[in-house]
C-alpha positions as a printed NumPy array, in Angstrom:
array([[171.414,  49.887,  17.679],
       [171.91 ,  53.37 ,  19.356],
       [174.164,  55.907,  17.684],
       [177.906,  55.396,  18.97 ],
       [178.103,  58.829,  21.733],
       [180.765,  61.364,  20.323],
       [184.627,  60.945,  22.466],
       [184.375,  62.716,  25.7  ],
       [186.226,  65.458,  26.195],
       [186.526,  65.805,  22.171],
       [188.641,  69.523,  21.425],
       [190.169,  69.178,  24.789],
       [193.376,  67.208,  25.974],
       [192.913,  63.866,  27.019],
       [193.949,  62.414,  30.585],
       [196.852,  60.794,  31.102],
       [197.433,  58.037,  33.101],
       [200.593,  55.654,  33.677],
       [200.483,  51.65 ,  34.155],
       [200.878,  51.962,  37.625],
       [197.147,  53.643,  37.876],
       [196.274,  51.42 ,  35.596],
       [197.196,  48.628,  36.892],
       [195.074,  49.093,  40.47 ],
       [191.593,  49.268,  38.398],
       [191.12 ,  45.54 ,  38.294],
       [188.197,  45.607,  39.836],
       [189.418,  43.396,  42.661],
       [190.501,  45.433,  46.048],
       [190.237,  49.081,  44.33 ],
       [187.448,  50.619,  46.808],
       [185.444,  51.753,  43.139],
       [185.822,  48.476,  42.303],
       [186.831,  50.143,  38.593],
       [188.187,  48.248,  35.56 ],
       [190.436,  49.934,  33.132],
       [191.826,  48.516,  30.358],
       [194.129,  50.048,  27.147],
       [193.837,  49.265,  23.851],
       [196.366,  50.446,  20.969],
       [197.176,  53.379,  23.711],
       [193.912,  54.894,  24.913],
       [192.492,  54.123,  27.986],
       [188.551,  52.456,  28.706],
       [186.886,  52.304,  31.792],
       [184.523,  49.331,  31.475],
       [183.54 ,  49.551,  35.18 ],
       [179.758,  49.316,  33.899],
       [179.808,  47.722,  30.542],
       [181.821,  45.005,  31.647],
       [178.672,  43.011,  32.206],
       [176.937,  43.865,  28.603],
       [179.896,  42.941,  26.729],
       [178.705,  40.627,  23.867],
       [181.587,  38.289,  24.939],
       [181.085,  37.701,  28.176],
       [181.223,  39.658,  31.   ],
       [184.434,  37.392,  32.026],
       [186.184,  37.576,  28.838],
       [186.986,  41.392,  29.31 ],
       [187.557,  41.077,  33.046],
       [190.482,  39.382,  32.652],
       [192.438,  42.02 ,  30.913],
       [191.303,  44.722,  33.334],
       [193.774,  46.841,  34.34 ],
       [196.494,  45.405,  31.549],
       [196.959,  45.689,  27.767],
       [194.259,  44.365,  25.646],
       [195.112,  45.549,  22.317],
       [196.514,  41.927,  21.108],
       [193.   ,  40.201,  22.289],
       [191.175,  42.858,  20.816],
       [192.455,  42.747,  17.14 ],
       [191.936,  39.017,  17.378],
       [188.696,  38.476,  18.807],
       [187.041,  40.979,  16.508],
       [186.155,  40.884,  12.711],
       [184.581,  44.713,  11.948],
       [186.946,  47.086,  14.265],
       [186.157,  49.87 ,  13.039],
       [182.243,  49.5  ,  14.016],
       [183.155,  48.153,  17.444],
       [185.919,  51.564,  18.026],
       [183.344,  53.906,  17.622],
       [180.584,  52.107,  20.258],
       [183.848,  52.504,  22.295],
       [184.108,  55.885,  22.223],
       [181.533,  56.421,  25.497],
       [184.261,  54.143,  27.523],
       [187.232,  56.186,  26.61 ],
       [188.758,  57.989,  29.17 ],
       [192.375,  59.144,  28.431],
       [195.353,  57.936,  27.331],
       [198.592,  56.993,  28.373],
       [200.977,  59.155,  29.274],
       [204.017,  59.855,  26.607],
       [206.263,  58.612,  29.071],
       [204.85 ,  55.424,  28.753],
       [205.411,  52.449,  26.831],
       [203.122,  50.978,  24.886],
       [202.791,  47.598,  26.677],
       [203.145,  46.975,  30.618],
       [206.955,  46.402,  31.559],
       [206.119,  43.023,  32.091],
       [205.526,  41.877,  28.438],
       [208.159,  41.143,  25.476],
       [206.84 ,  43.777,  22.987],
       [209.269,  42.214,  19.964],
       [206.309,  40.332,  18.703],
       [203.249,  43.157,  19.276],
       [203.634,  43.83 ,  15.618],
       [201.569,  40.587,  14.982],
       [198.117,  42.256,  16.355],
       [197.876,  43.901,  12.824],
       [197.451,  40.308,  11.083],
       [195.134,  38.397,  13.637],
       [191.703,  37.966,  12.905],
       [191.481,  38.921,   9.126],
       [189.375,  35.873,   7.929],
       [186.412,  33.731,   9.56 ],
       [183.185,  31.564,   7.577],
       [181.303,  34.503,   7.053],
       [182.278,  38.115,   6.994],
       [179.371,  39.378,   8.688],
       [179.138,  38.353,  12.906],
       [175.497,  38.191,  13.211],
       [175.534,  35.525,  10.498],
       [178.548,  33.491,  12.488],
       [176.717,  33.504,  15.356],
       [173.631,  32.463,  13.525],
       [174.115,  29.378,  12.091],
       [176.36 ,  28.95 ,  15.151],
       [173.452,  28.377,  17.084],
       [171.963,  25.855,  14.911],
       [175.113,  23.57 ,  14.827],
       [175.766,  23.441,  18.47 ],
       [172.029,  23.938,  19.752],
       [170.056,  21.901,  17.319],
       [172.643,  19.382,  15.766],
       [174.7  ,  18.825,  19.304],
       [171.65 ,  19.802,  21.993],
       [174.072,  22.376,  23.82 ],
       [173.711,  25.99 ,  24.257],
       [175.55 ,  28.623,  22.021],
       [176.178,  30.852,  25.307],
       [177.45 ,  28.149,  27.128],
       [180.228,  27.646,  24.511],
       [181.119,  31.123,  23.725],
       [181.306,  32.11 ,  27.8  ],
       [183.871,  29.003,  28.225],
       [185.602,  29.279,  24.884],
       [186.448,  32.524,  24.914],
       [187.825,  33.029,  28.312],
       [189.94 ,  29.938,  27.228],
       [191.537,  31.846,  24.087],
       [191.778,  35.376,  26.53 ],
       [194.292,  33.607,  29.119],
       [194.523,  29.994,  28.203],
       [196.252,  28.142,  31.142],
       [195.894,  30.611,  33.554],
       [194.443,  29.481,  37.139],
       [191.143,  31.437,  37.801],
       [190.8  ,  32.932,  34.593],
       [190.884,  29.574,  31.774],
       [187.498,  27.512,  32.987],
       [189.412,  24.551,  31.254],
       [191.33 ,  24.696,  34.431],
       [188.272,  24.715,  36.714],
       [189.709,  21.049,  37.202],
       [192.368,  21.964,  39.775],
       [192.318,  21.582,  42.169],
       [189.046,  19.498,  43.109],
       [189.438,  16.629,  40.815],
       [193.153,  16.983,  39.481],
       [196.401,  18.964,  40.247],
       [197.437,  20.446,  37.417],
       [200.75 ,  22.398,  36.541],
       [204.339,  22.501,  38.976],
       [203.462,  25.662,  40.553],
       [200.023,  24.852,  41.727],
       [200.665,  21.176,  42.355],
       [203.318,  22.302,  45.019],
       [201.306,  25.008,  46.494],
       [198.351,  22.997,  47.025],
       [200.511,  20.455,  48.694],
       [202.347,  23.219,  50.86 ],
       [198.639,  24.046,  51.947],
       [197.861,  20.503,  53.324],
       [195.104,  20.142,  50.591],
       [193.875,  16.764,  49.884],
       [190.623,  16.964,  47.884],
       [191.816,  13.887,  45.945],
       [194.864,  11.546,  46.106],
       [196.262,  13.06 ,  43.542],
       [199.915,  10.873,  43.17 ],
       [197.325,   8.648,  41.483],
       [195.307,  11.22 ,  39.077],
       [197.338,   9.991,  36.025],
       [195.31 ,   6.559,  37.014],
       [192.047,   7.612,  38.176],
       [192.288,  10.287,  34.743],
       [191.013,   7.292,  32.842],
       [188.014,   7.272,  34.791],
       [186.909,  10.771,  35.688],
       [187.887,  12.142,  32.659],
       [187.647,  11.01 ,  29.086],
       [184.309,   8.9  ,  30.076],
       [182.455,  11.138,  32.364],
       [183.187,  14.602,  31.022],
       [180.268,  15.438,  28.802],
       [178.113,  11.665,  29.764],
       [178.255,  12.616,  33.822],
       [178.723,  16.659,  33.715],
       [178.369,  18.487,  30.778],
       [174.785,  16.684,  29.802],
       [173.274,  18.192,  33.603],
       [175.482,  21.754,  33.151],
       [174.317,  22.476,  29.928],
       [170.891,  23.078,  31.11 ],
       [171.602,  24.206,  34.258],
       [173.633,  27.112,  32.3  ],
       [170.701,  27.937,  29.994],
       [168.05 ,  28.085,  32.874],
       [170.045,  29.838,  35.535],
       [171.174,  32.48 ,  32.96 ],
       [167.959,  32.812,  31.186],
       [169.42 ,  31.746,  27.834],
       [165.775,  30.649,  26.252],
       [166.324,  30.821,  22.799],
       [169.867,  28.738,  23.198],
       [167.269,  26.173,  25.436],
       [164.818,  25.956,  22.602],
       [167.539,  25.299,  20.282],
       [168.704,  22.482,  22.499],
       [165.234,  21.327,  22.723],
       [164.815,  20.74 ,  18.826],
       [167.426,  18.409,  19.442],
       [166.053,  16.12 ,  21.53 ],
       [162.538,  16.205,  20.271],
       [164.546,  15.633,  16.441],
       [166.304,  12.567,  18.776],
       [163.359,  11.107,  20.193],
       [160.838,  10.837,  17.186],
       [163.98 ,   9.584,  14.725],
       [164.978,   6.818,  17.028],
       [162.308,   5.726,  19.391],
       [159.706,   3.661,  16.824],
       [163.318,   1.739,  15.527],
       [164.447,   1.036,  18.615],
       [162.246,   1.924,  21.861],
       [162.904,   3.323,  24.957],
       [165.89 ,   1.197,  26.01 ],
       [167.85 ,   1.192,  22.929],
       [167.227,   5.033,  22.486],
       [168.761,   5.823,  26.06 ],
       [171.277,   3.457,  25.262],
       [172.563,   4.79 ,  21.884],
       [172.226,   8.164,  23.482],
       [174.903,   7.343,  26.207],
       [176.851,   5.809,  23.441],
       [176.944,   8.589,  21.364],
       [177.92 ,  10.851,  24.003],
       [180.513,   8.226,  25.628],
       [181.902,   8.302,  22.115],
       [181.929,  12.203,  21.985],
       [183.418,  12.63 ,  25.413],
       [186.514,  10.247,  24.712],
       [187.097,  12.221,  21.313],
       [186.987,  15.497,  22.705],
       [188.728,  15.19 ,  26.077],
       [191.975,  13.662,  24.249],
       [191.975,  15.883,  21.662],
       [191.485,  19.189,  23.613],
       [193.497,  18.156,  26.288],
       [196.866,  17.089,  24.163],
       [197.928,  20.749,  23.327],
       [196.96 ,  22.275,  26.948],
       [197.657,  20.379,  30.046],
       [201.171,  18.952,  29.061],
       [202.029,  22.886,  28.875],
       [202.67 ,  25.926,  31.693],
       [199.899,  25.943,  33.808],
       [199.758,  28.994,  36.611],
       [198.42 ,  32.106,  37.759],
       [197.853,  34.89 ,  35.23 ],
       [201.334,  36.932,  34.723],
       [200.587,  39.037,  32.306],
       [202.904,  38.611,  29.916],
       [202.498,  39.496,  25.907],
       [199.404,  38.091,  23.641],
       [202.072,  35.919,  21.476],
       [203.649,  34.683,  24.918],
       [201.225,  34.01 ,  26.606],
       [199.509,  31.487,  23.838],
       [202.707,  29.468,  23.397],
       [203.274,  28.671,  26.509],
       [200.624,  27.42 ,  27.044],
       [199.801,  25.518,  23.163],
       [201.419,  23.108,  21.806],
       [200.933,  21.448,  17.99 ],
       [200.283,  17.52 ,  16.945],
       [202.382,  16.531,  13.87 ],
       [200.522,  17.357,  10.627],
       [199.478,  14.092,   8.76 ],
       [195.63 ,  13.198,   6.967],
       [195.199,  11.171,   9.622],
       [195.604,  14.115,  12.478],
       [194.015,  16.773,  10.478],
       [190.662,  15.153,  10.263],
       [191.173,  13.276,  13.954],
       [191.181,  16.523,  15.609],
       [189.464,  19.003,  13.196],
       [192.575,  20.817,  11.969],
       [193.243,  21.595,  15.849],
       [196.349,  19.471,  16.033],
       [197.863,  23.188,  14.879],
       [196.949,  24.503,  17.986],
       [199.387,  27.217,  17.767],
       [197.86 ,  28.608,  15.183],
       [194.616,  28.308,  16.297],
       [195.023,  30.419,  19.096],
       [196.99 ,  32.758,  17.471],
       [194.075,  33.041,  14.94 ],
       [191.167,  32.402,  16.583],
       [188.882,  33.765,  13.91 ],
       [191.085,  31.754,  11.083],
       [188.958,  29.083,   9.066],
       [191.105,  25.681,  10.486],
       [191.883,  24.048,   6.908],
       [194.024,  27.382,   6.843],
       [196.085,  26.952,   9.618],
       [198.818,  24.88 ,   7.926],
       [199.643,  27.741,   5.855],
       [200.843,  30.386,   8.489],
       [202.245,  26.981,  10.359],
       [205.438,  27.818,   8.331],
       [205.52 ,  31.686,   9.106],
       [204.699,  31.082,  12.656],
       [207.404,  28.613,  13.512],
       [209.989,  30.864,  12.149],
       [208.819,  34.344,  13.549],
       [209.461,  31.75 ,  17.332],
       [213.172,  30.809,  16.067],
       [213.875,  34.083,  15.148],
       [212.827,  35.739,  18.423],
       [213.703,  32.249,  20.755],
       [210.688,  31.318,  21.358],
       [209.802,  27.497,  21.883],
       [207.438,  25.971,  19.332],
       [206.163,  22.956,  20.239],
       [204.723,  20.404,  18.079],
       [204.89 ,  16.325,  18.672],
       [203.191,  12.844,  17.25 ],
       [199.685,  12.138,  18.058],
       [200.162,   9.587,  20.684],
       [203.185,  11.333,  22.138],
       [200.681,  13.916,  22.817],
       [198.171,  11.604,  24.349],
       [200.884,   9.884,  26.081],
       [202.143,  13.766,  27.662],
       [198.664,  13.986,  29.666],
       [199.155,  10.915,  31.903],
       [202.807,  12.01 ,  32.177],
       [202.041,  15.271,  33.11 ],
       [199.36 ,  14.225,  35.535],
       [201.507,  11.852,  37.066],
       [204.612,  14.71 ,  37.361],
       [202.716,  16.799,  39.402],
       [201.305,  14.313,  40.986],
       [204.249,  13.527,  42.551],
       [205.136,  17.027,  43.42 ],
       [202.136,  17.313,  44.945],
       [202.538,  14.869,  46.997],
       [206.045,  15.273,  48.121],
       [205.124,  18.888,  49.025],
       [202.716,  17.223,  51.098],
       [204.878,  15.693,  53.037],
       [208.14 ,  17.26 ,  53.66 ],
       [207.213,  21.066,  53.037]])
């Protein structure tokens, strides 16, 4: 790794810039196409880095030209290492005038940045990422890269239309959320009959997502992005597959448990994932605060034996994305400290039975289904 370059413009006073420059460097209709972000106060260009962030080029992105302290003390275990490769992108400050988040965000809970991201499986990243690559890539036959560029735009702006790829859904299968549903109805659009998605959900989605989709994408990712060492991970797995179960039970009954297996996984994961998200605000990105942001859009199961091990510890959802580095049989813990910190500052904080939240996705679907379709009509 190259030696961090020293602070530009070190012995000299910084630039200062307000939100409102700020906000234009999204890198969508500026004629630089630039990308500025801020972080605890000082100001990065990542115009060119952008695209070599270990992230994902996406994951950054999304907080150009806003605030990114909150996703920054979360997403990150050793700070301190990762500040001073920073120091090349820094260019300024904002201006003492300012305040320290956009006018836009609720700043009571900003305090909260300081405990996110303390604890993970191992303290060192490389080693995370490691054995990362064995679980998904050898044990599941999916690439590490493929996971991480999804994943972690989902914890950056869950719920938000263009930015979440656990969205990607609307609006050419489903139409998801009140705003959207209606807008896509004011439009005329009709990709699907969507007054019936809470129906045709059953089919499309629980089944199909990782048997139909996910099983072609997953390569397609790892080729098309030249991710060979996540592909020869993936590989191990089926060659591991293929010479366990092929003398026991030959070709047919291989393919066949296969497509079990993965019928199996696709149920599980699409009704567990899907409980705590698409019940909840769905829209365009509005930039509100890190703590806003992921409760609006969250929502917890009940906490029983039962629910912990059905969905991994994620029925605390909450917490989860408040804490995305947290080990999950922790999450119960700060459950307590959480819920409070919401009452105290009015905050709504969500949590349900299992099959109420199952139950919430059809209802949901079918809600906006409706709009939808009355929008197509009469507006």
């Amino acid at each position: 790794m190259e030696e961090p370059e020293p602070e530009p413009g070190a012995g000299s006073s910084p630039r200062r810039f307000t939100w409102e420059e700020i906000g234009l460097r999204t890198g969508r209709g500026h004629p630089q196409q630039e990308r500025w972000l801020v972080i605890d106060r000082k100001v990065y260009d990542i115009s060119r880095f952008y695209r070599r962030h270990p992230g994902g080029a996406r994951v950054i992105s999304h907080y150009a030209g806003q605030d990114a302290t909150d996703p920054f003390t979360a997403f990150h275990l050793d700070k301190a290492l990762v500040r001073k490769y920073m120091n090349s992108l820094l260019i300024g400050e904002l201006a003492p005038d300012q305040p320290s988040f956009e006018p836009s965000k609720n700043a009571q809970a900003g305090w909260l940045q300081h405990d996110f991201g303390h604890l993970s499986v191992f303290s060192k990243s490389k080693w995370n990422h490691l054995v990362h690559k064995f679980v998904i890539g050898h044990l599941k036959g999916a690439p590490a890269s493929w996971w991480n560029h999804l994943h972690f735009q989902h914890h950056a702006k869950p719920n938000c239309f263009h930015k979440d790829p656990d969205v990607n859904m609307h609006p050419l299968f489903f139409a998801l959320g009140k705003t959207l549903s209606v807008e896509l109805g004011m439009k005329k659009k009709k990709f699907m009959p969507y007054n019936h998605q809470h129906k045709y959900f059953f089919i499309i989605g629980p089944p199909a997502l990782v048997p139909l989709f996910f099983q072609w994408y997953i390569f397609y990712f790892a080729v098309q992005r030249r991710q060979w060492v996540d592909l020869a991970w993936m590989l191990t797995f089926y060659i591991r597959f293929f010479i366990t179960y092929l003398p026991l039970l030959g070709v047919k009954g291989l393919l066949g448990l296969f497509l079990l297996v993965r019928l199996i996984e696709s149920n599980w994961f699409v009704w567990v994932t899907q409980m705590n998200h698409i019940p909840m605000h769905i829209d365009y990105d509005k930039n509100v605060d890190w703590f806003s942001t992921q409760l609006q859009a969250t929502c917890n199961v009940h906490q029983s034996l039962f629910n912990d091990w059905f969905s991994g510890h994620l029925n605390f959802q909450i917490e989860h994305h408040l804490f995305p580095t947290m080990p999950r049989h922790n999450y119960w813990k700060v459950a307590p400290l959480v819920k409070s910190l919401c009452a105290k500052h009015g905050i709504e904080y969500q949590s349900k039975p299992l099959l109420t939240a199952f139950a919430d996705i059809v209802h949901s679907l079918k809600d906006s289904g409706e709009l939808w379709l009355d929008a197509y009509l009469h507006k």
